Each structure stands twice: as structure tokens, then as C-alpha cells.
Coordinates of C-alpha atoms in Angstrom, one line a residue:
M1 CA 109.3 62.6 86.7
L2 CA 107.2 65.3 88.4
D3 CA 108.7 68.7 89.0
H4 CA 106.8 69.1 92.2
L5 CA 104.3 67.2 94.3
I6 CA 101.9 68.9 96.7
K7 CA 100.6 66.3 99.1
G8 CA 97.3 66.1 101.0
A9 CA 96.0 69.6 100.1
T10 CA 92.4 70.6 100.4
V11 CA 91.7 71.3 96.7
V12 CA 89.2 74.1 95.9
D13 CA 89.3 73.6 92.1
G14 CA 87.7 76.8 90.9
T15 CA 84.5 75.3 89.6
G16 CA 82.5 75.9 92.7
A17 CA 82.3 72.2 93.5
P18 CA 82.9 71.0 97.0
S19 CA 86.5 70.8 98.1
Y20 CA 88.3 67.5 98.4
T21 CA 91.7 66.2 99.6
A22 CA 94.3 65.3 97.0
D23 CA 97.9 65.1 95.9
V24 CA 98.6 67.4 93.0
G25 CA 101.6 66.9 90.8
I26 CA 103.2 69.5 88.5
R27 CA 105.2 68.7 85.4
D28 CA 106.4 71.0 82.5
G29 CA 104.2 73.9 83.5
R30 CA 101.1 71.8 83.7
I31 CA 99.0 70.1 86.3
A32 CA 100.1 66.5 85.6
V33 CA 98.1 64.6 88.2
V34 CA 95.3 65.2 90.7
A35 CA 94.8 62.0 92.7
E36 CA 93.8 60.5 96.0
P37 CA 96.3 61.1 98.8
G38 CA 99.1 58.6 98.8
T39 CA 98.3 57.1 95.4
V40 CA 100.9 59.1 93.3
H41 CA 103.9 56.8 92.9
E42 CA 105.8 58.8 90.2
E43 CA 109.0 60.3 91.5
A44 CA 109.1 64.1 92.1
R45 CA 112.1 66.4 92.1
S46 CA 110.6 68.2 95.1
S47 CA 107.5 67.7 97.3
Q48 CA 105.8 69.3 100.3
E49 CA 103.2 68.3 102.8
A50 CA 100.1 70.5 102.6
A51 CA 97.7 68.9 105.1
G52 CA 95.3 71.6 106.4
L53 CA 96.2 74.0 103.5
V54 CA 94.0 75.0 100.6
L55 CA 95.2 74.6 97.0
A56 CA 93.3 76.8 94.5
P57 CA 93.8 78.1 91.0
G58 CA 95.9 81.3 90.8
F59 CA 93.7 84.4 91.1
V60 CA 92.9 86.5 88.0
D61 CA 92.8 90.3 88.4
P62 CA 90.7 91.7 85.6
H63 CA 91.5 95.4 86.0
T64 CA 95.1 96.6 86.6
H65 CA 97.5 99.2 85.3
Y66 CA 100.8 97.3 85.5
D67 CA 101.7 98.4 82.0
A68 CA 104.8 100.3 83.2
Q69 CA 105.5 98.8 86.6
L70 CA 106.3 95.4 85.2
F71 CA 109.5 96.9 83.7
W72 CA 110.9 97.7 87.2
D73 CA 108.9 95.2 89.2
P74 CA 108.4 91.9 87.2
Y75 CA 106.7 90.4 90.2
A76 CA 103.7 92.8 90.0
T77 CA 103.9 93.4 93.7
P78 CA 101.9 93.3 95.8
S79 CA 99.4 91.4 93.6
M80 CA 101.4 88.3 93.1
N81 CA 102.1 88.1 96.8
H82 CA 98.3 87.9 97.3
G83 CA 98.0 84.9 95.0
V84 CA 97.4 86.7 91.7
T85 CA 98.9 84.8 88.7
T86 CA 97.3 86.6 85.8
V87 CA 96.7 90.4 85.4
A88 CA 94.8 92.3 82.8
G89 CA 96.4 95.7 81.9
G90 CA 95.9 98.4 79.3
N91 CA 92.6 99.4 80.8
C92 CA 90.6 102.7 80.7
G93 CA 91.9 103.6 77.2
F94 CA 95.5 104.0 78.4
T95 CA 98.4 102.1 77.1
L96 CA 102.1 102.8 76.5
A97 CA 101.9 101.7 72.9
P98 CA 101.7 102.3 70.0
L99 CA 104.0 105.3 69.9
H100 CA 104.6 107.2 66.6
P101 CA 108.2 106.6 65.4
D102 CA 108.5 110.1 64.0
R103 CA 107.3 111.9 67.1
P104 CA 109.5 111.2 70.2
E105 CA 107.5 113.8 72.1
D106 CA 104.5 111.3 72.1
A107 CA 106.3 109.2 74.7
D108 CA 106.7 112.3 77.0
Y109 CA 103.0 113.1 76.5
T110 CA 102.1 109.5 77.4
R111 CA 104.2 109.6 80.5
R112 CA 102.6 112.9 81.7
M113 CA 99.1 111.6 80.9
M114 CA 99.7 108.4 82.9
S115 CA 101.1 110.3 85.8
K116 CA 98.1 112.6 85.9
V117 CA 95.2 110.2 85.1
E118 CA 96.5 107.0 86.8
G119 CA 98.5 108.5 89.6
M120 CA 101.8 107.0 88.5
S121 CA 105.1 108.6 89.5
L122 CA 106.5 110.6 86.6
V123 CA 110.0 109.9 87.8
A124 CA 109.3 106.2 87.9
L125 CA 107.8 106.3 84.4
E126 CA 110.8 108.2 83.1
E127 CA 113.5 106.1 84.8
G128 CA 111.9 102.7 85.2
A129 CA 110.9 101.8 81.7
P130 CA 113.1 101.6 78.5
W131 CA 110.6 103.3 76.1
N132 CA 112.3 101.5 73.3
W133 CA 109.2 100.4 71.4
H134 CA 106.9 101.9 68.8
S135 CA 104.4 99.3 67.8
F136 CA 102.2 97.4 70.2
G137 CA 104.0 94.2 69.3
E138 CA 107.4 95.8 70.2
Y139 CA 106.0 96.8 73.6
L140 CA 104.9 93.2 74.3
D141 CA 108.3 92.0 73.1
A142 CA 110.0 94.4 75.6
L143 CA 108.1 92.6 78.4
E144 CA 108.4 89.0 77.1
G145 CA 110.4 86.7 79.3
R146 CA 110.8 89.1 82.1
T147 CA 107.5 88.9 84.1
A148 CA 106.7 86.6 87.0
V149 CA 103.0 86.8 86.3
N150 CA 101.0 86.2 83.2
A151 CA 100.0 89.5 81.8
G152 CA 97.6 90.5 79.0
F153 CA 97.0 94.0 77.7
M154 CA 94.1 95.8 76.0
V155 CA 94.8 98.3 73.2
G156 CA 94.2 101.8 74.5
H157 CA 92.0 104.1 72.4
C158 CA 94.0 107.1 73.5
A159 CA 97.2 105.7 72.1
L160 CA 95.6 104.8 68.8
R161 CA 94.2 108.3 68.4
R162 CA 97.5 110.0 69.4
H163 CA 99.5 107.8 67.0
V164 CA 97.2 108.7 64.0
M165 CA 96.1 112.3 64.8
G166 CA 99.0 113.7 66.8
A167 CA 98.1 116.7 68.9
D168 CA 94.7 116.9 67.1
A169 CA 93.7 113.7 69.0
V170 CA 92.7 116.0 71.8
G171 CA 89.7 118.0 70.5
G172 CA 89.7 116.8 66.9
Q173 CA 87.7 114.3 64.9
P174 CA 89.4 111.8 62.6
S175 CA 88.9 111.9 58.8
E176 CA 87.8 108.8 57.0
E177 CA 91.5 108.1 56.2
Q178 CA 92.5 108.6 59.8
L179 CA 89.8 106.3 61.2
A180 CA 90.9 103.6 58.7
E181 CA 94.5 104.0 59.9
M182 CA 93.3 103.7 63.5
L183 CA 91.6 100.5 62.6
R184 CA 94.7 99.2 60.8
L185 CA 96.8 99.9 63.9
F186 CA 94.2 98.2 66.1
H187 CA 94.2 95.0 64.0
E188 CA 98.0 95.1 64.0
A189 CA 98.1 95.2 67.8
M190 CA 95.5 92.5 68.0
D191 CA 97.5 90.2 65.7
A192 CA 100.6 90.9 67.9
G193 CA 98.8 89.6 71.0
A194 CA 96.6 92.3 72.4
W195 CA 93.4 91.2 74.4
G196 CA 90.9 93.7 73.1
L197 CA 90.0 97.4 73.1
S198 CA 89.8 99.8 76.1
T199 CA 88.4 103.3 76.0
T200 CA 87.2 106.1 78.2
Q201 CA 84.6 108.8 78.0
S202 CA 84.8 109.7 81.7
A203 CA 84.8 113.3 82.6
T204 CA 87.4 112.6 85.4
H205 CA 90.1 111.6 82.9
S206 CA 92.4 114.5 81.9
D207 CA 95.9 114.4 80.4
G208 CA 99.1 116.0 81.8
D209 CA 98.0 119.4 80.3
G210 CA 94.6 119.2 82.1
E211 CA 92.8 118.6 78.8
P212 CA 90.3 115.8 78.3
V213 CA 92.2 112.7 77.2
A214 CA 92.0 111.8 73.5
S215 CA 89.3 109.1 73.5
R216 CA 86.9 111.4 75.3
H217 CA 86.6 113.3 72.0
A218 CA 85.5 110.2 70.1
R219 CA 81.9 110.2 68.9
P220 CA 79.7 107.0 68.9
G221 CA 80.5 106.3 65.2
E222 CA 84.2 106.0 66.0
L223 CA 83.6 103.8 69.1
L224 CA 81.3 101.5 67.1
A225 CA 83.8 101.2 64.3
L226 CA 86.5 100.1 66.7
S227 CA 84.0 97.7 68.4
R228 CA 83.2 96.1 65.0
A229 CA 87.0 95.6 64.6
V230 CA 87.1 93.7 67.9
A231 CA 84.6 91.2 66.4
E232 CA 87.3 90.0 63.9
H233 CA 89.5 88.6 66.7
E234 CA 88.5 85.6 68.7
G235 CA 88.7 85.4 72.5
T236 CA 88.7 89.2 73.0
Q237 CA 86.7 91.8 74.8
I238 CA 86.1 95.5 75.3
E239 CA 86.7 97.5 78.5
A240 CA 85.1 100.9 78.6
I241 CA 84.6 103.8 81.1
V242 CA 82.0 106.5 80.9
S243 CA 81.1 109.2 83.4
G244 CA 78.1 107.3 84.6
C245 CA 80.4 104.5 85.9
L246 CA 81.0 106.7 89.0
D247 CA 77.3 106.9 90.0
Q248 CA 74.5 106.1 87.6
F249 CA 74.4 105.7 83.8
S250 CA 72.5 108.0 81.5
D251 CA 70.2 106.3 79.0
E252 CA 72.7 107.3 76.2
E253 CA 75.6 105.6 78.1
I254 CA 73.6 102.4 78.6
D255 CA 72.6 102.3 74.9
L256 CA 76.2 102.9 73.9
F257 CA 77.6 100.1 76.0
A258 CA 74.9 97.7 74.7
E259 CA 75.5 98.6 71.1
M260 CA 79.3 98.4 71.4
S261 CA 79.1 94.9 72.9
A262 CA 76.4 93.8 70.4
V263 CA 78.3 94.9 67.3
A264 CA 81.6 93.4 68.6
G265 CA 79.9 90.1 69.6
R266 CA 82.1 90.3 72.7
P267 CA 81.6 91.1 76.4
L268 CA 82.2 94.7 77.6
N269 CA 83.3 95.2 81.2
W270 CA 83.3 98.4 83.1
N271 CA 84.8 99.6 86.4
V272 CA 83.6 100.0 89.1
L273 CA 80.2 99.3 90.5
T274 CA 80.0 101.0 93.9
I275 CA 77.5 99.4 96.3
D276 CA 76.0 101.4 99.1
A277 CA 72.7 100.8 100.8
A278 CA 72.4 104.6 101.3
V279 CA 71.9 104.8 97.5
P280 CA 69.6 101.8 96.8
E281 CA 68.7 102.9 93.3
R282 CA 72.3 102.7 92.0
V283 CA 72.7 99.0 91.6
P284 CA 69.6 98.3 89.6
R285 CA 70.3 101.4 87.4
Q286 CA 73.9 100.3 86.7
L287 CA 72.8 96.7 85.9
E288 CA 70.2 98.0 83.5
A289 CA 73.2 98.2 81.1
S290 CA 73.6 94.4 81.3
E291 CA 69.8 93.8 80.8
R292 CA 69.7 96.0 77.7
A293 CA 72.9 94.5 76.3
R294 CA 71.5 90.9 76.6
K295 CA 68.4 92.0 74.7
A296 CA 70.6 93.5 72.0
G297 CA 72.7 90.3 71.7
G298 CA 75.7 91.6 73.7
R299 CA 77.0 91.3 77.3
V300 CA 77.9 94.1 79.7
V301 CA 79.8 93.0 82.9
A302 CA 80.1 95.2 85.9
L303 CA 83.3 94.9 88.0
T304 CA 82.9 95.4 91.7
M305 CA 85.3 95.2 94.7
P306 CA 84.5 92.7 97.5
I307 CA 86.4 94.8 100.0
L308 CA 86.5 98.4 101.1
T309 CA 89.8 99.8 99.7
P310 CA 91.4 102.4 102.0
M311 CA 92.3 105.6 100.3
N312 CA 95.2 107.9 101.1
M313 CA 94.1 111.6 100.6
S314 CA 95.8 114.9 100.8
L315 CA 95.1 118.5 100.0
G316 CA 98.6 118.8 98.7
T317 CA 98.7 116.3 95.9
F318 CA 96.3 115.1 93.2
C319 CA 93.8 112.6 94.6
A320 CA 90.1 111.7 94.4
L321 CA 89.2 115.0 96.1
N322 CA 90.4 116.8 92.9
L323 CA 87.7 115.0 91.0
I324 CA 84.8 116.5 93.0
P325 CA 83.1 119.0 90.7
G326 CA 84.7 122.5 91.2
W327 CA 87.4 121.2 93.6
G328 CA 90.1 120.7 91.0
D329 CA 90.2 124.5 90.3
I330 CA 90.9 125.2 94.0
L331 CA 93.2 122.2 94.7
G332 CA 95.2 122.9 91.5
L333 CA 96.3 126.3 92.7
P334 CA 99.8 127.0 94.0
P335 CA 100.1 126.0 97.7
A336 CA 99.9 129.5 99.2
E337 CA 96.9 130.5 97.0
R338 CA 95.3 127.1 97.7
V339 CA 95.5 127.7 101.5
A340 CA 94.1 131.2 101.2
K341 CA 91.1 130.0 99.2
L342 CA 90.5 127.1 101.5
R343 CA 90.5 129.4 104.5
D344 CA 87.8 131.5 102.9
P345 CA 84.4 130.5 104.5
A346 CA 82.5 131.3 101.3
V347 CA 84.8 129.2 99.2
R348 CA 84.5 126.3 101.7
A349 CA 80.7 126.6 101.7
E350 CA 80.6 126.4 97.9
M351 CA 83.0 123.4 97.8
L352 CA 80.8 121.6 100.3
R353 CA 77.7 122.4 98.4
R354 CA 79.1 121.0 95.2
A355 CA 80.6 117.9 97.0
D356 CA 77.1 117.1 98.3
S357 CA 75.3 117.7 94.9
K358 CA 74.0 115.0 92.5
E359 CA 76.7 115.9 90.0
A360 CA 79.4 114.8 92.5
G361 CA 78.1 111.2 92.0
V362 CA 80.0 108.6 94.0
F363 CA 82.4 111.3 95.2
R364 CA 79.7 112.6 97.6
R365 CA 80.9 109.9 100.0
L366 CA 84.2 111.8 100.4
A367 CA 82.5 114.9 101.8
R368 CA 82.0 113.5 105.3
F369 CA 85.0 115.3 106.7
D370 CA 84.0 114.7 110.3
R371 CA 84.7 111.0 109.7
Y372 CA 88.2 111.5 108.3
V373 CA 91.1 110.1 110.3
I374 CA 94.4 112.0 110.4
G375 CA 97.4 110.0 109.1
D376 CA 101.0 111.2 109.0
T377 CA 101.6 114.7 110.1
Y378 CA 104.7 116.9 109.6
S379 CA 104.6 119.8 112.0
A380 CA 104.9 120.5 115.8
A381 CA 101.5 122.1 115.7
N382 CA 100.0 118.7 114.6
E383 CA 101.9 116.5 117.1
G384 CA 99.7 113.9 118.6
L385 CA 96.9 114.1 115.9
S386 CA 97.9 111.0 113.9
G387 CA 95.2 108.4 114.3
R388 CA 92.5 110.8 115.6
V389 CA 89.1 111.5 114.0
V390 CA 88.5 115.0 112.7
R391 CA 85.1 115.1 114.4
D392 CA 86.8 115.0 117.8
I393 CA 89.5 117.5 117.1
A394 CA 86.9 119.9 115.6
A395 CA 84.8 119.6 118.7
E396 CA 87.8 120.4 120.9
R397 CA 88.7 123.5 118.8
G398 CA 85.1 124.7 118.3
L399 CA 85.5 124.5 114.5
D400 CA 83.5 123.1 111.7
P401 CA 85.0 119.7 110.6
F402 CA 86.1 120.9 107.1
E403 CA 87.5 124.1 108.6
C404 CA 89.4 122.1 111.2
L405 CA 90.8 119.7 108.5
V406 CA 92.0 122.7 106.4
E407 CA 93.8 124.2 109.4
I408 CA 95.5 120.9 110.2
C409 CA 96.7 120.5 106.6
A410 CA 97.8 124.1 106.4
A411 CA 100.1 123.6 109.4
D412 CA 101.8 120.8 107.5
D413 CA 102.1 122.8 104.3
L414 CA 99.3 120.6 102.9
R415 CA 101.4 117.4 103.4
T416 CA 99.0 115.9 106.0
V417 CA 97.8 112.3 105.1
L418 CA 94.1 111.9 105.4
W419 CA 92.1 108.7 105.6
P420 CA 88.4 109.0 104.8
M421 CA 86.3 106.4 106.7
P422 CA 83.9 104.6 104.4
T423 CA 80.2 105.4 104.7
D424 CA 79.2 102.0 103.3
N425 CA 80.6 99.7 105.9
D426 CA 77.2 99.0 107.4
P427 CA 75.4 95.6 107.5
A428 CA 72.8 96.7 104.9
S429 CA 75.5 97.6 102.4
W430 CA 77.3 94.2 102.9
E431 CA 74.0 92.4 102.4
L432 CA 73.4 94.4 99.3
R433 CA 76.9 93.4 98.1
R434 CA 76.1 89.7 98.7
R435 CA 72.9 89.8 96.7
T436 CA 74.6 91.8 93.9
W437 CA 77.4 89.3 93.6
E438 CA 74.8 86.7 92.6
H439 CA 74.0 88.6 89.3
E440 CA 75.4 86.8 86.3
D441 CA 76.9 90.0 84.9
V442 CA 78.7 91.1 88.1
L443 CA 82.4 90.1 88.4
L444 CA 84.8 90.7 91.3
G445 CA 87.7 93.0 90.5
G446 CA 88.6 96.6 89.9
S447 CA 91.8 96.8 92.0
D448 CA 93.5 99.4 89.8
A449 CA 96.7 97.7 90.9
G450 CA 99.7 99.6 89.5
A451 CA 97.9 102.9 89.5
H452 CA 97.2 105.6 92.1
L453 CA 100.3 104.2 93.8
D454 CA 100.5 106.6 96.8
R455 CA 96.8 107.0 97.1
M456 CA 95.3 103.5 97.4
C457 CA 96.2 99.8 97.4
G458 CA 93.5 97.6 95.9
A459 CA 95.8 94.7 95.0
P460 CA 95.1 92.7 98.3
Y461 CA 91.4 92.3 97.6
T462 CA 91.9 88.6 96.9
T463 CA 93.4 87.6 100.3
R464 CA 91.3 90.1 102.3
F465 CA 88.1 88.8 100.7
L466 CA 89.0 85.2 101.4
G467 CA 89.9 86.0 105.0
D468 CA 86.5 87.7 105.3
C469 CA 84.7 84.7 103.8
L470 CA 86.5 82.2 106.1
R471 CA 86.6 84.1 109.4
G472 CA 84.7 87.4 109.0
R473 CA 81.3 88.1 107.6
K474 CA 81.2 84.8 105.8
L475 CA 79.0 86.2 103.1
V476 CA 80.1 83.6 100.6
G477 CA 81.4 80.0 101.0
L478 CA 85.0 79.2 100.2
E479 CA 84.3 77.2 97.1
R480 CA 82.2 80.0 95.6
A481 CA 84.6 82.7 96.7
V482 CA 87.5 81.0 94.9
K483 CA 85.4 80.5 91.7
M484 CA 84.7 84.3 91.8
L485 CA 88.4 85.0 91.9
T486 CA 89.6 82.4 89.3
D487 CA 87.3 80.6 86.9
D488 CA 84.8 83.5 86.5
P489 CA 87.4 86.1 85.3
A490 CA 89.3 83.4 83.3
R491 CA 86.1 82.6 81.4
L492 CA 85.3 86.2 80.8
F493 CA 88.7 86.9 79.3
G494 CA 88.8 83.7 77.3
L495 CA 91.8 82.2 79.0
R496 CA 92.4 78.7 77.8
E497 CA 93.1 76.0 80.4
R498 CA 93.5 78.5 83.3
G499 CA 91.3 79.2 86.3
R500 CA 90.8 75.6 87.5
V501 CA 92.8 72.9 89.2
T502 CA 92.3 70.3 86.5
E503 CA 94.7 67.7 85.0
G504 CA 96.3 69.0 81.9
W505 CA 95.7 72.7 82.6
H506 CA 98.4 75.3 83.2
A507 CA 99.8 75.0 86.7
D508 CA 98.8 78.5 88.0
L509 CA 98.2 77.7 91.6
V510 CA 98.1 79.3 95.1
L511 CA 98.5 77.4 98.3
F512 CA 97.3 79.1 101.4
D513 CA 96.5 78.6 105.1
P514 CA 92.8 79.1 105.6
D515 CA 93.4 80.1 109.3
R516 CA 95.7 83.0 108.4
I517 CA 94.8 84.1 104.8
D518 CA 94.5 87.9 104.9
A519 CA 96.1 91.2 104.0
G520 CA 98.0 93.5 106.3
P521 CA 97.4 97.3 106.6
A522 CA 98.5 99.6 103.8
R523 CA 101.9 101.2 104.4
L524 CA 103.8 103.8 102.5
L525 CA 107.1 102.6 100.9
H526 CA 109.7 104.6 98.8
D527 CA 110.9 101.7 96.6
L528 CA 109.9 102.9 93.1
P529 CA 112.5 104.3 90.7
G530 CA 113.6 107.7 91.9
D531 CA 112.6 106.7 95.5
S532 CA 109.0 107.5 94.6
P533 CA 106.3 106.5 97.1
R534 CA 103.7 103.8 96.8
L535 CA 101.3 102.0 99.2
D536 CA 101.9 98.4 99.8
S537 CA 100.2 95.7 101.9
E538 CA 101.8 92.4 103.0
A539 CA 100.0 89.1 102.4
T540 CA 99.6 86.7 105.3
G541 CA 98.9 83.0 105.0
I542 CA 100.2 82.6 101.4
V543 CA 102.4 79.5 101.5
G544 CA 103.1 79.2 97.8
V545 CA 102.3 80.6 94.4
W546 CA 103.1 78.9 91.1
V547 CA 102.9 80.5 87.7
N548 CA 103.1 78.0 84.8
G549 CA 104.4 75.4 87.2
V550 CA 107.2 77.5 88.7
E551 CA 107.1 78.7 92.3
T552 CA 107.1 82.5 92.4
V553 CA 106.2 83.1 96.0
R554 CA 107.2 81.0 99.0
D555 CA 106.0 81.7 102.5
D556 CA 104.8 85.2 101.5
R557 CA 108.1 86.1 99.8
V558 CA 109.0 86.5 96.1
T559 CA 111.4 83.8 94.9
G560 CA 112.8 85.8 91.9
A561 CA 111.6 83.4 89.2
V562 CA 110.0 85.0 86.1
P563 CA 108.0 82.3 84.4
G564 CA 105.0 84.5 83.4

């Protein structure tokens, strides 16, 4: 007997082949039958009519930070609501395990680091996860049987270094014995079920004390030793971040990526390729890493987002503005001192100069303050400004746009919500994206779901992209768009029998209405542990999501099942 039968759906199977109409039966977590409509005579415990609806494989998100959130939110919201059935976590060198059993303070260090570098609520981290593990395997055991999505995790380089070197992980170099112990811990984590190695060398990644995170101190020899260890485990990969990911790689960074991938014999993916027609040299430069890697016998894959992710900014809390060179020193001051500095014309001029310099990289796009839209405000002085563009307010007041923005924020004690309008929403940039997606080493993803919770919401990229393909710019046909969200990431991550609608494969499926599939606007909720805030976005047009054959979403709502 079938567990469930979906009748008359338009099947887009994930291979890129033309869609077709079929009945699809699920049994024991697998796709039991894919047949001509009306030809399935086996009884089913439940069934549904799906004429006019699209049935696709569940989407695979290759870059998330759900490592902690899954403890208080087993449904990985909002990703699962948007059709995601598999998430890759443990990225950027940051994982919650291993933790040294004799140093309980390491858990506190990890929480503060994750709060700073990935924008997670410290209260939520402290109250929402049990922190009852030491080894990587124990961490996985703590999640086993309690998630609605399939989740896999990389081993974070920072955690390996901290476990072996303690406080010396920041600033120090491992002895031969310490490197050997790091490798032993890595192999132990891999044997327990980890997916590969993640690491960061990015200058934007600092810990809770403001110091460069542990893996940033690793020299090439250490990174290559860990990469060789990856080679000993089948179906694995490397995820790595360097400073050049934000704009353009240096030759040294390209060579490092190529060599890490080559010695591992595994693909290395990095996040995120920003595509902007105003910087035409960026894409070919970034993809040079892929070309060199192939010549060296490796493979380097760039993740890129197929949508423009709105970002929630503020002068009062840590956000991307803090990452502009020189800005962190100003925006990290106590509020009163911060306002005083920001009101100094000379300070503002220097900040703007640095924001527009080459060293600012991709963050240069944040310096167009005339294009910012004012979000939530909190004072009588700012009444009526929500939804207005800074350019217009500045013209009314006879102020420079940045000066105007500072005065608005100061009136709100720096709590004002700011929405930067993207500079790369022009036809030329979208055409450049379409062409770039055709490259064999470019993969859609980079949502950062589970991180930067009150600053951005990248999780809905799947539904928003499909809506754009069906009813918007139509840059990609439906069959290819689904393949880019399903089979392509599944193959990169070595997922067995997932990513396609095929008889015998795991029943990770999403059923959606092609006339409605989309994502709603980002909205701020206070539903994390400790009433901490996060941005959320509702899915529209998602009729059903199945993970391992069990329905986890019905009509855009979570069912409560945890079959992941």
C-alpha cells in the first residue's frame, strides 16, 4: 500500500528534462512509483489531486548556519516553508563542536563568536541550545531525530583549533603534535558523519573579543594538511572563505583555493559571487579560481544568489556597515560618542572616502546613502519618515545625504532601521547573472539562512527565484531553474538518491502552484528564545513539502512532523 499518492502533477524531475504529467506514489520514505495519470491502481492511505501544480524535488540549500537554530526550531524556518528539504551547515569555519571537555569556557567563547561573526542572538544561543556535547558526534546525536529537514554539517576549522590550542588558537601556530591532534579530531568528526571541512581567512571575521577568528591565523601548510585529510573521506568537500570573496581574489588566494581542492581531490565551494554590471571585471576574475583549479586537478565552485536579498541596516547595532574599512572603529563606540563622531564633518568625510575606496570591495555598494529607504522609526522627530528615500529628505532639509541619515538615526538613539536600495538591479546586471549561471562552476546558493537573523533574510531565494523565472524576468526556464536548486547542489555534495523525482529515490518533494509561487516581504518577528528578533518571509504558493516521504509543510504551514 502506498503512503500517499499525488495525482496528475506536472513533474519537473530535477534533471533539466522537459516536464510531464504523472501520478507519483510515496511509500516508506521513497518514491515508489512515477506513472501515467490514472494508471496507478495500488491503494494509498491518502491522496490528493495536483492538476495544474508542479511537483519537484525538494530544494537543497548549500550554505546555511542552522547549527544552533535547529535546536529551538527543528523546522529550519523559513527555509523549509520555501521548499528546502536539505540544508548544509557548519560553514565559514564556524561550528558548535568539538568543544574541549575540560574547558567549559570554550562554549561561552563559541557562543560569543557566533553572535558576533554570524549575527546570532546571544540570548538565543545561550537559552535555545542544550550545549550538552563535546565531540562532533555528540553534537550530531543531540540533533538526531528532532529535525524536520535533512541537515549536514561541515567541521569548522575554528572549533578544531580552539579544541587543540585553547586561547592560543587566536594568534598562535600549532606545533607538530598539535597539528596531528587537529587532524585526529577532524577524522573523528568525519567518521561520526561530518560532510567536510570549512575554514575562513576573511578579514571581516572577528570573534566576540574583536580579534581575528582562530582559522585566520592558519598558514597555508596547515590548510593543506587539513585538505589532504579530506581526501581520505568519500563524498566530502571543502568550503572556504578568504578576503577576496568579497570583491576580487588575489593571485595567492586563487592559488590557495586551487591547491586545497587539488590535494583533497574534492570540490571547494566559496561564498558569495556578487554580480554587478558596474564592476564587469569581477566575475571573470573570481572565476579564474575555477579555471586554475581545473588545470591543477581540482574544482572550485562559486556560490551566487539568484535574487537581491534585502538587508536591514542600523547605525546602532552590528551590521554590514561595520565591515567597511575604518567604520567598525566608529560604529563600535558607545552610543553618545558614536553620535558625536558621526556628527563631525571631517569624520564623515573620511568614512565616505574609505567606503568608496578599492579596499572596501563589495561594501562600496553600501555607500550610496542617498538611495537608502528609512524603515522603522522611534521618535516624534522622525514621524512620517518611514518608507521615504533619504535623497528626498536630504533635499528638503538642505543636507548632504549621509549627514541627513545620521541626524535621522540620532533622533532615534540610533535605532532607526535602514534599507539600502541595491545598485545592481539594472537590466545589464541581470543579463550578466544569466550568463554567469551558465558556467559549470557556478552554483545557486549562499542564503546564510540561520545567520544575521535581524539583518537579512536570504532563505526565500528558492521561491522568489522560481516566481521570477515563471512570471518575472524569465531569465531561466522552469526545468533548468529547478535543476539549479535541486540536482546541481545534490551532486556537488554527493547526496545519494536525492535531488530528482525518480522511482526508488528518497521522497524529498515540493508541490507548488506555478501561478503563485513567490516569497513575501521580510518582516521582523520576536520569536527566538529570549524574544530575540529575526527577519522572516512567508512563502506563497507552496502546497506541500515532503521530507523522506513525510509531509512537513501543507498549504504554506508547518505540520509539526520531524522526519529529517
